[in-house]
CSV table of C-alpha atoms in Angstrom, one decimal:
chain,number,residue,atom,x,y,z
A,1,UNK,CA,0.0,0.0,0.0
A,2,UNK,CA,1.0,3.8,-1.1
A,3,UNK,CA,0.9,6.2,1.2
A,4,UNK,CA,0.1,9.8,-0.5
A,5,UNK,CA,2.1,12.9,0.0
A,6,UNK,CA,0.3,15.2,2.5
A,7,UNK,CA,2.1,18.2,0.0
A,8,UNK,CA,1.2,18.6,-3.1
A,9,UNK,CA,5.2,17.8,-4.9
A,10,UNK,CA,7.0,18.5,-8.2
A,11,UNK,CA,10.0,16.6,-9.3
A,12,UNK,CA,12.8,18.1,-11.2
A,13,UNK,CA,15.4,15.6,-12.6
A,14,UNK,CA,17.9,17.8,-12.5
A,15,UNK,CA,21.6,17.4,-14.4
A,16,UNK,CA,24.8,17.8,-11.2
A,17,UNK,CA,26.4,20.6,-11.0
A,18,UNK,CA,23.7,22.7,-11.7
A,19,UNK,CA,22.3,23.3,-7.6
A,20,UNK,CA,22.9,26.9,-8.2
A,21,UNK,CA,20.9,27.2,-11.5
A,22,UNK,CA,18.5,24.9,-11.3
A,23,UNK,CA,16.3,26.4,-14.3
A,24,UNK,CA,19.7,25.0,-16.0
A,25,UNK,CA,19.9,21.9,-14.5
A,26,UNK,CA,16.2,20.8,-15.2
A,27,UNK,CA,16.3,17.9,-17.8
A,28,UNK,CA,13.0,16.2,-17.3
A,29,UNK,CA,9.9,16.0,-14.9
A,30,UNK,CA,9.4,13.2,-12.4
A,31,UNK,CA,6.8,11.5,-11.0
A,32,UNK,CA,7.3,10.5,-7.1
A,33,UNK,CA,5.8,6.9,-7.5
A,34,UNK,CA,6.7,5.9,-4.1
A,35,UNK,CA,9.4,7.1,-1.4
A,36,UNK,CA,12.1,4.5,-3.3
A,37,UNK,CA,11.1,5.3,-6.9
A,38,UNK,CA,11.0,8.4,-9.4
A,39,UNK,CA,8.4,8.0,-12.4
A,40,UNK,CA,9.6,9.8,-15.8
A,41,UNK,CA,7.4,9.4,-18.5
A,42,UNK,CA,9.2,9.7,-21.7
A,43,UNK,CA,12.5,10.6,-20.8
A,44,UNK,CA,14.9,12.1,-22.5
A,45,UNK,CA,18.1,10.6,-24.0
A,46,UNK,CA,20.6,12.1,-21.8
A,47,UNK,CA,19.3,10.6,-19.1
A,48,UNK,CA,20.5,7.5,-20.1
A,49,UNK,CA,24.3,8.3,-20.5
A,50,UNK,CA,26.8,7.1,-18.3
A,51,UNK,CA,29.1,9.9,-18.3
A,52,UNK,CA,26.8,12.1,-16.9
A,53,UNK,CA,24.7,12.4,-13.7
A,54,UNK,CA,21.8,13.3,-12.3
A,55,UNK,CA,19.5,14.0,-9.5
A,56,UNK,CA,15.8,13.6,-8.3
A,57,UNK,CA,15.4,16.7,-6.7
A,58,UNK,CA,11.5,16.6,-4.7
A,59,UNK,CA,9.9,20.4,-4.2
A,60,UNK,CA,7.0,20.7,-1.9
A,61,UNK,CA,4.6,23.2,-3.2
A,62,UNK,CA,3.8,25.8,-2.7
A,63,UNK,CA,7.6,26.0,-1.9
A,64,UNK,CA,8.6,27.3,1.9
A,65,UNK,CA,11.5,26.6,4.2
A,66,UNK,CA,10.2,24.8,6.5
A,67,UNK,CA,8.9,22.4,3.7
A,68,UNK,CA,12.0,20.3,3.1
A,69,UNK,CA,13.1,20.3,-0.2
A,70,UNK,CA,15.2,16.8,-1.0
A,71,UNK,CA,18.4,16.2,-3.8
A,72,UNK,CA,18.6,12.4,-4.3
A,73,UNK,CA,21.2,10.6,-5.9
A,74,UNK,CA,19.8,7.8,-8.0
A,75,UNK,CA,20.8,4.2,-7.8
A,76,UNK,CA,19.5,2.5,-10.9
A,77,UNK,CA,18.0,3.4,-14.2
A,78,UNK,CA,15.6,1.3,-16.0
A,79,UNK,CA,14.4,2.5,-19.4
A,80,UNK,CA,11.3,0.8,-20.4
A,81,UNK,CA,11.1,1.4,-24.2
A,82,UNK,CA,8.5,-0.2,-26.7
A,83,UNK,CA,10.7,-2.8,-29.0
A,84,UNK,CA,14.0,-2.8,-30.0
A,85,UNK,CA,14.3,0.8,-31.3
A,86,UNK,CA,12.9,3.6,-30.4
A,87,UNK,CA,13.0,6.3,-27.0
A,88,UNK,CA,12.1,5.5,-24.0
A,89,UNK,CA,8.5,5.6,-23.2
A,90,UNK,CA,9.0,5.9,-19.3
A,91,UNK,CA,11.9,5.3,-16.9
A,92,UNK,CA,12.3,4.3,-13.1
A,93,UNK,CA,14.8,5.9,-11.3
A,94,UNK,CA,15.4,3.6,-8.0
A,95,UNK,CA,16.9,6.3,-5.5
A,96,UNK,CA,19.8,5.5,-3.1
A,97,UNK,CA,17.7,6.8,-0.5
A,98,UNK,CA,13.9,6.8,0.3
A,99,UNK,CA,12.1,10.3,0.0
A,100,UNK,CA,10.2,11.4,3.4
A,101,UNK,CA,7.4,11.6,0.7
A,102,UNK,CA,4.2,9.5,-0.1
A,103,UNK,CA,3.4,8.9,-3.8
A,104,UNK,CA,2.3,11.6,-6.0
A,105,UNK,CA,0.3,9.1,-7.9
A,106,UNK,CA,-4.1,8.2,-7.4
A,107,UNK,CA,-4.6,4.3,-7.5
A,108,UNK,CA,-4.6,3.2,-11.0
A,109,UNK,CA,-5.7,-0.3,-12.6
A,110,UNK,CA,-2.8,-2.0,-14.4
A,111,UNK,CA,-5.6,-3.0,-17.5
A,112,UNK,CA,-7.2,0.5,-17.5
A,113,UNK,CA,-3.8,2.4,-18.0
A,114,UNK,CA,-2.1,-0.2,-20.4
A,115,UNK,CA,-5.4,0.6,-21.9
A,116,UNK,CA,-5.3,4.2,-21.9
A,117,UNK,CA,-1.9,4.7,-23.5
A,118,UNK,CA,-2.7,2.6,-26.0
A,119,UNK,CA,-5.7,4.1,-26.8
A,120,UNK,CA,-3.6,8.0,-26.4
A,121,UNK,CA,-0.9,6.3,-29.2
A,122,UNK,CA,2.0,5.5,-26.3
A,123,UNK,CA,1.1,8.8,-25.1
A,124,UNK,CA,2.1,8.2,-21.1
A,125,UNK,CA,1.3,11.3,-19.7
A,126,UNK,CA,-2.1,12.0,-21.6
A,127,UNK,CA,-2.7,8.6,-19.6
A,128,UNK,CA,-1.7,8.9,-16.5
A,129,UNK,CA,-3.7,12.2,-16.7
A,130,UNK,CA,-6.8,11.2,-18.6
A,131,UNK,CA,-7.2,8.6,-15.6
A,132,UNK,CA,-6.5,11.3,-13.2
A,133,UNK,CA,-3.7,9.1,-12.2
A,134,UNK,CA,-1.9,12.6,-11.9
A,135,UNK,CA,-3.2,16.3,-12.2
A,136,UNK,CA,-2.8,18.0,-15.6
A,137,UNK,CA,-0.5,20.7,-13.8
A,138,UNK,CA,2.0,18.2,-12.9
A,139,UNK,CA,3.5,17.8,-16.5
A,140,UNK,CA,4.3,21.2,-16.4
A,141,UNK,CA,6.8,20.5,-14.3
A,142,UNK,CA,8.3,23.5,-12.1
A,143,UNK,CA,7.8,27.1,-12.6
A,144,UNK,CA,10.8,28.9,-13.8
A,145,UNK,CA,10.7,31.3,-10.7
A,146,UNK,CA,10.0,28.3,-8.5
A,147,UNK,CA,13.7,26.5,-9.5
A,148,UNK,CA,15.2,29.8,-9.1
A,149,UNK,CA,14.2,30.3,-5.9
A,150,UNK,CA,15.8,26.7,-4.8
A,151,UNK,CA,19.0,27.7,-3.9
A,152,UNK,CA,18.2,29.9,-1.3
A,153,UNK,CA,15.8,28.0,0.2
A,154,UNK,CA,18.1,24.9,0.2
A,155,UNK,CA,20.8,27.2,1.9
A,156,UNK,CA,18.4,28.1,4.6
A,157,UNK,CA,17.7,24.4,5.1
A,158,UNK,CA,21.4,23.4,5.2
A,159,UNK,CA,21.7,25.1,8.3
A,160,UNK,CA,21.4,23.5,11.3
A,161,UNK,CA,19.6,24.9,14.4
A,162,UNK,CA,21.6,25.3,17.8
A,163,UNK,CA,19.5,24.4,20.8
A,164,UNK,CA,21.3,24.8,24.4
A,165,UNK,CA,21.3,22.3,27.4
A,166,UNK,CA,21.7,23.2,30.6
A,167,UNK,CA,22.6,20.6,33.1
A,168,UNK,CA,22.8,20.9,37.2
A,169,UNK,CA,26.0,18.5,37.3
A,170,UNK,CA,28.2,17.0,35.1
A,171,UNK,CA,27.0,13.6,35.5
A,172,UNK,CA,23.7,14.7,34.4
A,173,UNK,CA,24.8,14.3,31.1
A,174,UNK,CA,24.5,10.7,31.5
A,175,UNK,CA,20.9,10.9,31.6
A,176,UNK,CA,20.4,12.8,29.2
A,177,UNK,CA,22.4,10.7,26.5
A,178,UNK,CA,19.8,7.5,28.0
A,179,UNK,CA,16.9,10.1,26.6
A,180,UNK,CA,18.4,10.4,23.5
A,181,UNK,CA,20.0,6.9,22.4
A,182,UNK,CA,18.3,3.7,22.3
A,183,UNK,CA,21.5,1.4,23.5
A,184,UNK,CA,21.4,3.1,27.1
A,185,UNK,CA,19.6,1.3,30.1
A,186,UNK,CA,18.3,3.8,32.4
A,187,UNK,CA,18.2,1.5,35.2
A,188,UNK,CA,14.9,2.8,36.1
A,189,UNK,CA,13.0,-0.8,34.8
């Protein structure tokens, strides 16, 4: 079972070495299938070439700071293509890690969408939003002024927040380690 995202998300695949200009780095639009696996309906080319890599990068929208934007480095790439010829008509990108995400996608049948693309000529995203598998919007993809405004908001994100503990005695800090990690014994049963 899926869990869905409580935000509505965009995906940005998005080429390295791009994090400061992510209109730039934007190759393709992604679909967050579940937290392990990106969706991209027909993908482009590049994707595929080994010399070059890439990232899932997840935007909660409407974009804030305290909404976490993630970068994830992928871990495999399956093209799915129709044939022996041909691009792709859809690619899974496994991620290395899982998103704190639910899926962007509604429920779907397996027969009703195999269905659908045929009947939209191999067309995957006329399918996926025909069934209202996703909203029309999503293909879109990000907003020019919403990728430029990643790098700030990522830089506000990187940095960490300094909270203060005051203890009575030193060996109070014993006690308050057993709070925090799960290999102490408190000795209180």
């Amino acid at each position: 079972m899926c869990i869905p995202a409580e935000t509505s998300l965009l995906v940005s695949i998005q080429e390295r070495g791009f994090e400061n200009d992510p209109v730039a780095g934007h190759r393709a639009i992604g679909l967050l299938g579940d937290p392990h696996t990106v969706l991209i309906p027909h993908p482009p080319e590049e994707l595929f070439d080994p010399r070059r890599e890439f990232q899932a990068v997840v935007i909660p929208t409407p974009l804030h700071a305290e909404d976490i934007i993630e970068r994830h480095n992928g871990w495999c790439l399956k093209a799915v293509r129709i044939g022996s010829g041909g691009g792709a008509i859809a690619a899974l990108l496994t991620l290395a890690l899982p998103s704190r995400y639910g899926t962007m996608l509604a429920g779907f049948r397996a027969d009703e969408l195999g269905r659908t693309v045929e009947e939209n000529g191999g067309d995957l995203w006329s399918a996926l939003e025909s069934l209202a598998i996703i909203p029309p919007e999503v293909r879109e993809g990000p907003r020019e002024e919403l990728l430029r405004a990643l790098p700030d908001i990522e830089r506000l994100q990187r940095q960490y927040r300094i909270r203060e503990h005051h203890l009575r005695a030193p060996g109070e800090v014993a006690s308050w380690l057993c709070a925090v990690f799960c290999v102490c014994d408190s000795g209180k049963g």
